[in-house]
Amino acid sequence: MDAASKTLVEELRGFLTVAREASDARAALRPHVRAFGRNASRPLSLLAFGKASLEMMDEAVQILGERVVRGIATVVPERLAALAREREEAIRACGVRLLPADHPLPTKRNVAAAGEVRDFVSSLAPADSLLVLVSGGGSAHLTLPARGLTLDNLRDATRALQRAGRTINELNCVRKHCEQLKGGRLAALSRAGEARVLVLSDVLGDPLDVISSGPFAPDSTTFAEALEVVEKSIGGDAAPEIAAHLRRGTRGEIAETPKQGDPAFAGVTTSVIANNASVVDALLAHAESRGIKVVEIWKSIDGEASAIAARIGAAVRSMPHDKQRRAIIVGGEWTVKVTESSGIGGPSQELALALAMQLRGLPAAALCFSTDGVDGPTDGAGAIVDGRTIDAADAAGLDGAAALAAHDSYGFFERLSGANHLKTGPTGTNLNHVVVVLIDSR
């Protein structure tokens, strides 16, 4: 079946497969670990943290084998339960400890795991080579409060900043100055002769000091900037312990995070091995292989999901008639400012609902997908919508506009019979979000 004979929704399911394959942590990691193994001459120690840590650690152990002398991986327990027992045994046989850690909000076991990571890295010697495998969710996994702060202090401040719509850069600026391992502090603890850091980036633009709060990267932010984020976003009174800690830092009573040029980074080299842009590139290649004309490619797009949907809708409506099927491909990190709404959803599901309204009556369809397979606090990963979705909702007695206003995109798609509500299950990899819009020939 060629591109012209497939329906738009069928065609978009092919794009979904490509997006998932392009987000595969093992495939992205494999060539880099092989190169590291060929070049490393010291005993190999491994460290992995983030939602893809188990898959990345397993792949590294398969490649490096008996050369691995020890390691730690902070692991989402559900991911471990899905791993074949023989693979778990093989990982542990290499001296790698698998420590449970939760996401998105850290728990006591995250703090315990982060303490183990601190002790592990501190024990390394100049004769050691350290391979560090980083993926989205690493900030939560490496939660270790600074002296005088508690886990509850950090959790409460994180929730408040997220609800206030703060960017990941701002959120991680605060984290780096309220914890023990972030903002280059983990690198400062290490005495390994070399540290090779391989990163799956979940932050647009790939700023190394922001991804997982940059435990092995020079920090470009300060205590003063972190305090400003807190005071302007939620007010110091809403997080008094955090604000007091940051004020002590601004007065020089607490050491700043390591900056560019610090000796802590002398033996550290870092590579981003996959990111949102690489997923967009894979989608572009797929479209071209299907004879679909890509008329617009938007990379590193951020902002409110509804606003992005309006922009996409305007682009579709402004397109001239064409005999060839066309596509718009978008990659980025969209957000939803939920305030006090009672609905359930996530950025990609909200974008899909907003796009369904924008595309109503048009010969177009859209795939909205969160690459980690988890969109907001739901088991949804996004949705596929087309020009008929809202008509179908009306016929079923569903109010799309009301659902959008209540930020209840998950409930909307759950109640819409026959809806293409995507439930891929957690992929273990977060490379942000993608949208593919197909416009039929007309």
CSV table of C-alpha atoms in Angstrom, one decimal:
chain,number,residue,atom,x,y,z
A,1,MET,CA,0.0,0.0,0.0
A,2,ASP,CA,1.5,3.3,-1.0
A,3,ALA,CA,1.3,6.7,0.8
A,4,ALA,CA,-1.6,7.9,-1.3
A,5,SER,CA,-3.8,4.9,-0.7
A,6,LYS,CA,-3.4,4.8,3.1
A,7,THR,CA,-5.7,6.9,5.2
A,8,LEU,CA,-4.1,9.7,7.1
A,9,VAL,CA,-4.6,7.9,10.4
A,10,GLU,CA,-3.1,4.7,9.1
A,11,GLU,CA,-0.2,6.7,7.8
A,12,LEU,CA,0.4,8.4,11.1
A,13,ARG,CA,0.6,5.0,12.9
A,14,GLY,CA,3.7,4.4,10.8
A,15,PHE,CA,5.1,7.7,12.0
A,16,LEU,CA,4.4,6.6,15.6
A,17,THR,CA,6.5,3.4,15.0
A,18,VAL,CA,9.4,5.5,13.6
A,19,ALA,CA,9.2,7.9,16.6
A,20,ARG,CA,9.4,5.0,19.0
A,21,GLU,CA,12.3,3.4,17.2
A,22,ALA,CA,14.2,6.7,17.1
A,23,SER,CA,13.8,7.0,20.8
A,24,ASP,CA,15.2,3.6,21.6
A,25,ALA,CA,17.9,4.0,24.3
A,26,ARG,CA,19.8,0.8,23.4
A,27,ALA,CA,20.2,1.7,19.8
A,28,ALA,CA,21.4,5.2,20.6
A,29,LEU,CA,23.9,3.9,23.2
A,30,ARG,CA,25.4,1.0,21.4
A,31,PRO,CA,28.0,2.6,19.1
A,32,HIS,CA,29.2,4.9,21.8
A,33,VAL,CA,29.8,2.1,24.4
A,34,ARG,CA,31.6,0.1,21.9
A,35,ALA,CA,34.0,3.0,21.2
A,36,PHE,CA,34.4,3.6,24.9
A,37,GLY,CA,35.3,-0.1,25.5
A,38,ARG,CA,37.9,-0.1,22.7
A,39,ASN,CA,39.6,3.0,24.0
A,40,ALA,CA,39.4,2.6,27.8
A,41,SER,CA,42.5,1.1,29.4
A,42,ARG,CA,41.5,1.3,33.1
A,43,PRO,CA,39.1,-0.9,35.1
A,44,LEU,CA,35.6,0.1,34.2
A,45,SER,CA,33.0,1.3,36.6
A,46,LEU,CA,29.4,2.1,35.5
A,47,LEU,CA,26.8,4.5,36.7
A,48,ALA,CA,23.4,4.9,35.2
A,49,PHE,CA,20.5,7.2,36.4
A,50,GLY,CA,17.2,8.2,34.9
A,51,LYS,CA,14.2,6.4,33.4
A,52,ALA,CA,16.2,4.6,30.8
A,53,SER,CA,19.0,3.6,33.2
A,54,LEU,CA,18.1,-0.1,33.3
A,55,GLU,CA,18.1,-0.5,29.5
A,56,MET,CA,21.3,1.5,29.2
A,57,MET,CA,23.1,-0.4,31.9
A,58,ASP,CA,22.0,-3.7,30.4
A,59,GLU,CA,23.2,-2.7,27.0
A,60,ALA,CA,26.5,-1.5,28.4
A,61,VAL,CA,27.1,-4.7,30.3
A,62,GLN,CA,26.3,-6.8,27.3
A,63,ILE,CA,28.9,-5.0,25.3
A,64,LEU,CA,31.6,-4.5,28.0
A,65,GLY,CA,31.1,-7.8,29.7
A,66,GLU,CA,33.8,-8.9,32.2
A,67,ARG,CA,35.7,-5.6,31.9
A,68,VAL,CA,33.1,-4.1,34.2
A,69,VAL,CA,34.3,-4.3,37.8
A,70,ARG,CA,31.4,-2.5,39.6
A,71,GLY,CA,28.5,-0.2,39.1
A,72,ILE,CA,25.2,1.3,40.2
A,73,ALA,CA,22.0,1.9,38.4
A,74,THR,CA,19.0,3.8,39.9
A,75,VAL,CA,16.0,1.9,38.5
A,76,VAL,CA,12.3,2.6,38.1
A,77,PRO,CA,11.0,-0.6,39.8
A,78,GLU,CA,8.4,-1.3,37.1
A,79,ARG,CA,11.2,-1.3,34.5
A,80,LEU,CA,13.1,-3.9,36.5
A,81,ALA,CA,10.0,-6.1,36.7
A,82,ALA,CA,9.8,-6.1,32.9
A,83,LEU,CA,13.5,-7.2,32.5
A,84,ALA,CA,14.2,-10.9,31.8
A,85,ARG,CA,15.6,-12.6,34.9
A,86,GLU,CA,18.7,-13.8,33.1
A,87,ARG,CA,19.5,-10.2,32.1
A,88,GLU,CA,19.1,-9.0,35.7
A,89,GLU,CA,21.4,-11.8,36.9
A,90,ALA,CA,24.0,-10.9,34.2
A,91,ILE,CA,24.0,-7.3,35.3
A,92,ARG,CA,24.4,-8.2,39.0
A,93,ALA,CA,27.1,-10.7,38.1
A,94,CYS,CA,29.2,-7.7,36.9
A,95,GLY,CA,29.1,-6.2,40.4
A,96,VAL,CA,26.3,-3.7,39.4
A,97,ARG,CA,23.8,-2.8,42.1
A,98,LEU,CA,20.3,-2.0,41.0
A,99,LEU,CA,18.7,0.6,43.4
A,100,PRO,CA,15.0,1.5,43.2
A,101,ALA,CA,14.1,5.1,42.6
A,102,ASP,CA,10.8,6.8,41.7
A,103,HIS,CA,9.7,9.4,39.2
A,104,PRO,CA,8.5,12.1,38.8
A,105,LEU,CA,8.5,13.1,42.4
A,106,PRO,CA,11.3,11.7,44.5
A,107,THR,CA,10.7,9.4,47.5
A,108,LYS,CA,12.8,8.3,50.5
A,109,ARG,CA,14.2,5.5,48.3
A,110,ASN,CA,15.5,8.1,45.8
A,111,VAL,CA,17.3,9.8,48.7
A,112,ALA,CA,18.8,6.4,49.7
A,113,ALA,CA,19.8,5.6,46.2
A,114,ALA,CA,21.4,9.0,45.7
A,115,GLY,CA,23.4,8.5,48.9
A,116,GLU,CA,24.7,5.2,47.5
A,117,VAL,CA,25.6,7.0,44.3
A,118,ARG,CA,27.5,9.7,46.3
A,119,ASP,CA,29.5,7.0,48.2
A,120,PHE,CA,30.1,5.0,45.0
A,121,VAL,CA,31.5,7.9,43.1
A,122,SER,CA,33.5,9.2,46.1
A,123,SER,CA,35.2,5.8,46.3
A,124,LEU,CA,36.7,5.9,42.8
A,125,ALA,CA,40.4,6.2,42.3
A,126,PRO,CA,42.6,7.7,39.5
A,127,ALA,CA,43.1,4.2,38.2
A,128,ASP,CA,39.4,3.9,37.4
A,129,SER,CA,37.4,4.7,34.3
A,130,LEU,CA,33.8,5.8,34.9
A,131,LEU,CA,31.1,5.4,32.3
A,132,VAL,CA,28.1,7.5,33.1
A,133,LEU,CA,24.7,6.8,31.4
A,134,VAL,CA,22.2,9.7,31.8
A,135,SER,CA,18.5,9.8,30.8
A,136,GLY,CA,15.4,11.8,31.5
A,137,GLY,CA,14.3,11.7,35.1
A,138,GLY,CA,17.8,11.8,36.4
A,139,SER,CA,17.0,14.9,38.5
A,140,ALA,CA,14.5,12.9,40.5
A,141,HIS,CA,16.7,9.9,40.8
A,142,LEU,CA,19.6,11.8,42.2
A,143,THR,CA,17.7,13.7,44.9
A,144,LEU,CA,19.9,14.3,47.9
A,145,PRO,CA,18.9,17.3,50.0
A,146,ALA,CA,21.5,19.8,51.0
A,147,ARG,CA,22.4,20.0,54.7
A,148,GLY,CA,19.5,21.5,56.6
A,149,LEU,CA,16.8,20.7,54.0
A,150,THR,CA,14.5,17.7,53.8
A,151,LEU,CA,12.9,15.6,51.1
A,152,ASP,CA,9.6,17.3,51.8
A,153,ASN,CA,11.1,20.7,51.4
A,154,LEU,CA,12.3,19.7,47.9
A,155,ARG,CA,9.1,18.0,46.9
A,156,ASP,CA,6.9,20.8,48.0
A,157,ALA,CA,9.0,23.4,46.2
A,158,THR,CA,9.2,21.3,43.1
A,159,ARG,CA,5.4,20.9,43.0
A,160,ALA,CA,4.8,24.6,43.5
A,161,LEU,CA,7.3,25.6,40.8
A,162,GLN,CA,5.8,23.1,38.3
A,163,ARG,CA,2.3,24.4,39.0
A,164,ALA,CA,3.5,27.9,38.5
A,165,GLY,CA,4.6,26.9,35.0
A,166,ARG,CA,8.4,27.3,35.6
A,167,THR,CA,10.7,26.0,32.9
A,168,ILE,CA,12.9,23.0,33.4
A,169,ASN,CA,15.9,25.4,33.3
A,170,GLU,CA,14.4,27.4,36.2
A,171,LEU,CA,13.4,24.3,38.1
A,172,ASN,CA,16.8,22.7,37.8
A,173,CYS,CA,18.5,26.0,38.7
A,174,VAL,CA,16.8,25.7,42.1
A,175,ARG,CA,17.5,22.0,42.4
A,176,LYS,CA,21.2,22.5,41.7
A,177,HIS,CA,21.5,24.9,44.6
A,178,CYS,CA,19.4,22.9,47.1
A,179,GLU,CA,21.0,19.4,46.7
A,180,GLN,CA,24.3,17.7,47.1
A,181,LEU,CA,24.9,16.0,43.7
A,182,LYS,CA,23.5,18.3,41.1
A,183,GLY,CA,25.2,21.2,39.3
A,184,GLY,CA,28.6,19.5,38.8
A,185,ARG,CA,28.9,18.4,42.5
A,186,LEU,CA,29.0,14.7,41.6
A,187,ALA,CA,31.9,15.3,39.3
A,188,ALA,CA,33.7,17.2,42.1
A,189,LEU,CA,33.3,14.1,44.3
A,190,SER,CA,34.9,11.8,41.7
A,191,ARG,CA,38.7,11.0,41.6
A,192,ALA,CA,38.3,8.7,38.6
A,193,GLY,CA,41.0,9.1,36.0
A,194,GLU,CA,38.4,9.6,33.4
A,195,ALA,CA,34.6,10.0,33.3
A,196,ARG,CA,32.8,9.4,30.0
A,197,VAL,CA,29.2,10.7,30.1
A,198,LEU,CA,26.6,9.6,27.5
A,199,VAL,CA,23.4,11.5,27.6
A,200,LEU,CA,19.9,11.0,26.3
A,201,SER,CA,18.7,14.6,26.3
A,202,ASP,CA,15.2,15.5,27.5
A,203,VAL,CA,15.9,19.3,27.4
A,204,LEU,CA,15.6,21.4,24.3
A,205,GLY,CA,19.0,22.7,23.1
A,206,ASP,CA,20.8,20.1,25.1
A,207,PRO,CA,22.3,22.3,27.9
A,208,LEU,CA,24.5,19.9,29.8
A,209,ASP,CA,24.1,21.7,33.1
A,210,VAL,CA,20.3,21.4,32.9
A,211,ILE,CA,19.9,17.8,31.7
A,212,SER,CA,19.3,15.8,34.9
A,213,SER,CA,20.5,19.0,36.7
A,214,GLY,CA,24.0,18.5,35.3
A,215,PRO,CA,25.7,16.4,38.0
A,216,PHE,CA,28.8,16.1,35.8
A,217,ALA,CA,28.6,19.5,34.1
A,218,PRO,CA,29.9,23.0,35.0
A,219,ASP,CA,27.0,25.0,36.3
A,220,SER,CA,26.1,28.3,34.7
A,221,THR,CA,23.6,29.4,37.3
A,222,THR,CA,24.0,30.9,40.8
A,223,PHE,CA,22.4,30.9,44.2
A,224,ALA,CA,21.1,34.4,43.4
A,225,GLU,CA,19.3,33.2,40.3
A,226,ALA,CA,17.8,30.3,42.1
A,227,LEU,CA,16.5,32.6,44.8
A,228,GLU,CA,15.0,34.9,42.2
A,229,VAL,CA,13.1,32.0,40.6
A,230,VAL,CA,11.6,31.0,44.0
A,231,GLU,CA,10.7,34.5,45.1
A,232,LYS,CA,9.1,35.5,41.8
A,233,SER,CA,7.3,32.2,41.2
A,234,ILE,CA,6.0,31.1,44.5
A,235,GLY,CA,7.3,33.6,47.1
A,236,GLY,CA,9.8,32.9,49.8
A,237,ASP,CA,7.0,32.4,52.4
A,238,ALA,CA,5.6,29.5,50.4
A,239,ALA,CA,9.0,27.7,50.7
A,240,PRO,CA,10.7,29.2,53.7
A,241,GLU,CA,13.3,26.6,54.2
A,242,ILE,CA,14.3,26.6,50.6
A,243,ALA,CA,14.4,30.4,50.5
A,244,ALA,CA,16.5,30.6,53.7
A,245,HIS,CA,19.0,28.1,52.3
A,246,LEU,CA,19.3,30.0,49.0
A,247,ARG,CA,19.8,33.3,50.9
A,248,ARG,CA,22.7,31.7,52.8
A,249,GLY,CA,24.2,30.8,49.5
A,250,THR,CA,23.9,34.3,48.1
A,251,ARG,CA,25.8,35.5,51.2
A,252,GLY,CA,28.6,33.1,50.6
A,253,GLU,CA,27.8,30.9,53.6
A,254,ILE,CA,27.4,27.9,51.3
A,255,ALA,CA,29.9,27.1,48.5
A,256,GLU,CA,28.7,27.7,44.9
A,257,THR,CA,28.3,24.9,42.4
A,258,PRO,CA,31.5,24.2,40.3
A,259,LYS,CA,31.8,26.5,37.3
A,260,GLN,CA,33.5,26.2,33.9
A,261,GLY,CA,37.3,25.7,34.3
A,262,ASP,CA,37.0,24.0,37.7
A,263,PRO,CA,39.5,21.1,38.0
A,264,ALA,CA,36.6,18.8,38.8
A,265,PHE,CA,35.9,18.6,35.1
A,266,ALA,CA,39.4,17.9,33.8
A,267,GLY,CA,38.8,14.2,33.1
A,268,VAL,CA,35.1,14.5,32.1
A,269,THR,CA,34.0,14.2,28.5
A,270,THR,CA,30.3,14.3,27.6
A,271,SER,CA,28.3,13.4,24.4
A,272,VAL,CA,24.6,13.8,23.7
A,273,ILE,CA,23.7,10.5,21.9
A,274,ALA,CA,20.0,11.2,21.2
A,275,ASN,CA,17.7,14.1,21.5
A,276,ASN,CA,14.4,15.6,20.3
A,277,ALA,CA,16.0,16.8,17.1
A,278,SER,CA,17.2,13.3,16.2
A,279,VAL,CA,13.6,12.0,16.5
A,280,VAL,CA,12.4,14.9,14.2
A,281,ASP,CA,15.1,14.0,11.7
A,282,ALA,CA,13.9,10.3,11.7
A,283,LEU,CA,10.4,11.4,11.1
A,284,LEU,CA,11.5,13.6,8.2
A,285,ALA,CA,13.4,10.7,6.6
A,286,HIS,CA,10.3,8.5,7.0
A,287,ALA,CA,8.1,11.1,5.3
A,288,GLU,CA,10.5,11.5,2.4
A,289,SER,CA,10.7,7.7,2.0
A,290,ARG,CA,6.9,7.6,1.8
A,291,GLY,CA,6.8,10.3,-0.9
A,292,ILE,CA,5.2,12.8,1.5
A,293,LYS,CA,6.2,16.4,1.0
A,294,VAL,CA,7.4,18.0,4.3
A,295,VAL,CA,6.4,21.7,4.0
A,296,GLU,CA,7.5,22.8,7.4
A,297,ILE,CA,9.8,21.5,10.2
A,298,TRP,CA,9.7,23.2,13.6
A,299,LYS,CA,12.4,22.2,16.1
A,300,SER,CA,12.9,23.2,19.7
A,301,ILE,CA,9.3,24.5,20.1
A,302,ASP,CA,8.1,25.2,23.6
A,303,GLY,CA,5.1,26.9,25.1
A,304,GLU,CA,1.5,26.2,26.1
A,305,ALA,CA,0.0,23.3,24.2
A,306,SER,CA,-3.1,25.2,23.1
A,307,ALA,CA,-1.0,28.0,21.7
A,308,ILE,CA,1.1,25.6,19.7
A,309,ALA,CA,-2.0,24.0,18.4
A,310,ALA,CA,-3.4,27.3,17.3
A,311,ARG,CA,-0.1,28.0,15.4
A,312,ILE,CA,-0.2,24.6,13.7
A,313,GLY,CA,-3.9,25.1,12.8
A,314,ALA,CA,-3.2,28.5,11.2
A,315,ALA,CA,-0.4,27.0,9.2
A,316,VAL,CA,-2.6,24.2,7.9
A,317,ARG,CA,-5.5,26.6,7.0
A,318,SER,CA,-3.1,28.9,5.1
A,319,MET,CA,-1.7,26.1,2.8
A,320,PRO,CA,-2.6,26.3,-0.8
A,321,HIS,CA,-4.2,23.4,-2.6
A,322,ASP,CA,-1.8,20.7,-3.6
A,323,LYS,CA,-2.1,17.3,-5.4
A,324,GLN,CA,0.5,15.8,-3.1
A,325,ARG,CA,0.1,14.7,0.5
A,326,ARG,CA,2.0,17.1,2.8
A,327,ALA,CA,3.3,17.1,6.3
A,328,ILE,CA,4.3,19.4,9.1
A,329,ILE,CA,6.7,18.0,11.7
A,330,VAL,CA,7.2,19.6,15.1
A,331,GLY,CA,9.5,18.7,17.9
A,332,GLY,CA,9.6,20.3,21.3
A,333,GLU,CA,8.5,20.5,24.9
A,334,TRP,CA,5.0,21.9,25.4
A,335,THR,CA,3.4,22.5,28.7
A,336,VAL,CA,0.0,22.8,30.4
A,337,LYS,CA,-0.5,25.4,33.1
A,338,VAL,CA,-3.1,23.5,35.1
A,339,THR,CA,-3.7,26.0,38.0
A,340,GLU,CA,-6.6,24.6,40.0
A,341,SER,CA,-8.4,22.6,37.3
A,342,SER,CA,-9.8,19.2,38.1
A,343,GLY,CA,-9.1,17.5,34.8
A,344,ILE,CA,-6.6,14.8,34.0
A,345,GLY,CA,-4.3,14.9,31.0
A,346,GLY,CA,-0.8,15.8,29.8
A,347,PRO,CA,0.9,18.1,27.2
A,348,SER,CA,0.6,15.8,24.2
A,349,GLN,CA,-3.0,14.8,24.9
A,350,GLU,CA,-4.0,18.4,25.5
A,351,LEU,CA,-2.2,19.4,22.2
A,352,ALA,CA,-4.1,16.6,20.4
A,353,LEU,CA,-7.5,17.9,21.7
A,354,ALA,CA,-6.7,21.5,20.8
A,355,LEU,CA,-5.5,20.4,17.4
A,356,ALA,CA,-8.7,18.4,16.9
A,357,MET,CA,-10.6,21.6,17.3
A,358,GLN,CA,-8.3,23.5,15.0
A,359,LEU,CA,-8.5,20.8,12.2
A,360,ARG,CA,-12.2,20.4,12.3
A,361,GLY,CA,-13.6,19.9,8.8
A,362,LEU,CA,-10.1,19.9,7.2
A,363,PRO,CA,-8.6,17.0,5.2
A,364,ALA,CA,-5.9,16.7,7.9
A,365,ALA,CA,-4.8,14.5,10.8
A,366,ALA,CA,-2.2,14.8,13.5
A,367,LEU,CA,-0.1,12.5,15.7
A,368,CYS,CA,0.8,14.0,19.1
A,369,PHE,CA,3.2,11.8,21.0
A,370,SER,CA,5.3,12.0,24.2
A,371,THR,CA,8.4,9.8,23.6
A,372,ASP,CA,8.5,8.5,27.1
A,373,GLY,CA,5.1,6.9,26.6
A,374,VAL,CA,3.8,8.7,29.7
A,375,ASP,CA,2.0,11.9,29.1
A,376,GLY,CA,1.4,13.7,32.4
A,377,PRO,CA,0.1,11.6,35.3
A,378,THR,CA,-1.7,9.1,33.0
A,379,ASP,CA,-1.1,5.9,31.1
A,380,GLY,CA,-1.7,7.8,27.8
A,381,ALA,CA,1.1,8.9,25.5
A,382,GLY,CA,-0.8,11.2,23.3
A,383,ALA,CA,-3.4,10.8,20.6
A,384,ILE,CA,-4.1,10.8,16.8
A,385,VAL,CA,-6.9,13.2,15.7
A,386,ASP,CA,-8.3,14.3,12.4
A,387,GLY,CA,-10.8,16.7,10.9
A,388,ARG,CA,-13.7,14.5,12.0
A,389,THR,CA,-12.8,14.0,15.7
A,390,ILE,CA,-14.8,16.9,17.1
A,391,ASP,CA,-17.9,15.9,15.0
A,392,ALA,CA,-17.6,12.4,16.5
A,393,ALA,CA,-17.4,14.0,20.0
A,394,ASP,CA,-20.4,16.1,19.4
A,395,ALA,CA,-22.4,13.0,18.3
A,396,ALA,CA,-21.3,11.3,21.5
A,397,GLY,CA,-22.4,14.2,23.6
A,398,LEU,CA,-18.9,15.3,24.5
A,399,ASP,CA,-17.9,18.9,24.7
A,400,GLY,CA,-14.3,19.3,23.4
A,401,ALA,CA,-14.1,23.0,24.4
A,402,ALA,CA,-15.2,22.3,27.9
A,403,ALA,CA,-12.7,19.4,28.2
A,404,LEU,CA,-9.9,21.7,27.0
A,405,ALA,CA,-10.9,24.4,29.4
A,406,ALA,CA,-10.8,21.9,32.3
A,407,HIS,CA,-7.5,20.4,31.0
A,408,ASP,CA,-9.3,17.0,30.9
A,409,SER,CA,-7.8,15.7,27.6
A,410,TYR,CA,-7.4,12.2,29.0
A,411,GLY,CA,-11.0,12.0,30.1
A,412,PHE,CA,-12.1,13.3,26.7
A,413,PHE,CA,-10.2,10.7,24.7
A,414,GLU,CA,-11.2,7.9,27.1
A,415,ARG,CA,-14.9,8.6,26.6
A,416,LEU,CA,-14.7,9.1,22.9
A,417,SER,CA,-15.5,5.7,21.3
A,418,GLY,CA,-13.1,4.8,18.6
A,419,ALA,CA,-10.7,7.5,19.5
A,420,ASN,CA,-7.0,6.9,18.6
A,421,HIS,CA,-5.9,7.3,22.2
A,422,LEU,CA,-2.2,6.2,22.3
A,423,LYS,CA,-1.2,3.9,25.2
A,424,THR,CA,2.3,2.6,24.3
A,425,GLY,CA,3.4,2.0,27.9
A,426,PRO,CA,6.5,3.6,29.3
A,427,THR,CA,9.3,3.5,26.8
A,428,GLY,CA,12.0,4.3,29.4
A,429,THR,CA,13.3,7.2,27.2
A,430,ASN,CA,12.3,10.8,27.3
A,431,LEU,CA,13.2,12.8,24.2
A,432,ASN,CA,10.4,15.3,24.7
A,433,HIS,CA,7.4,15.5,22.4
A,434,VAL,CA,6.7,15.3,18.6
A,435,VAL,CA,3.8,16.2,16.4
A,436,VAL,CA,3.3,15.0,12.8
A,437,VAL,CA,0.4,16.7,10.8
A,438,LEU,CA,-0.6,15.2,7.5
A,439,ILE,CA,-2.6,17.2,5.0
A,440,ASP,CA,-4.3,15.2,2.3
A,441,SER,CA,-4.2,16.2,-1.4
A,442,ARG,CA,-7.0,18.5,-2.5
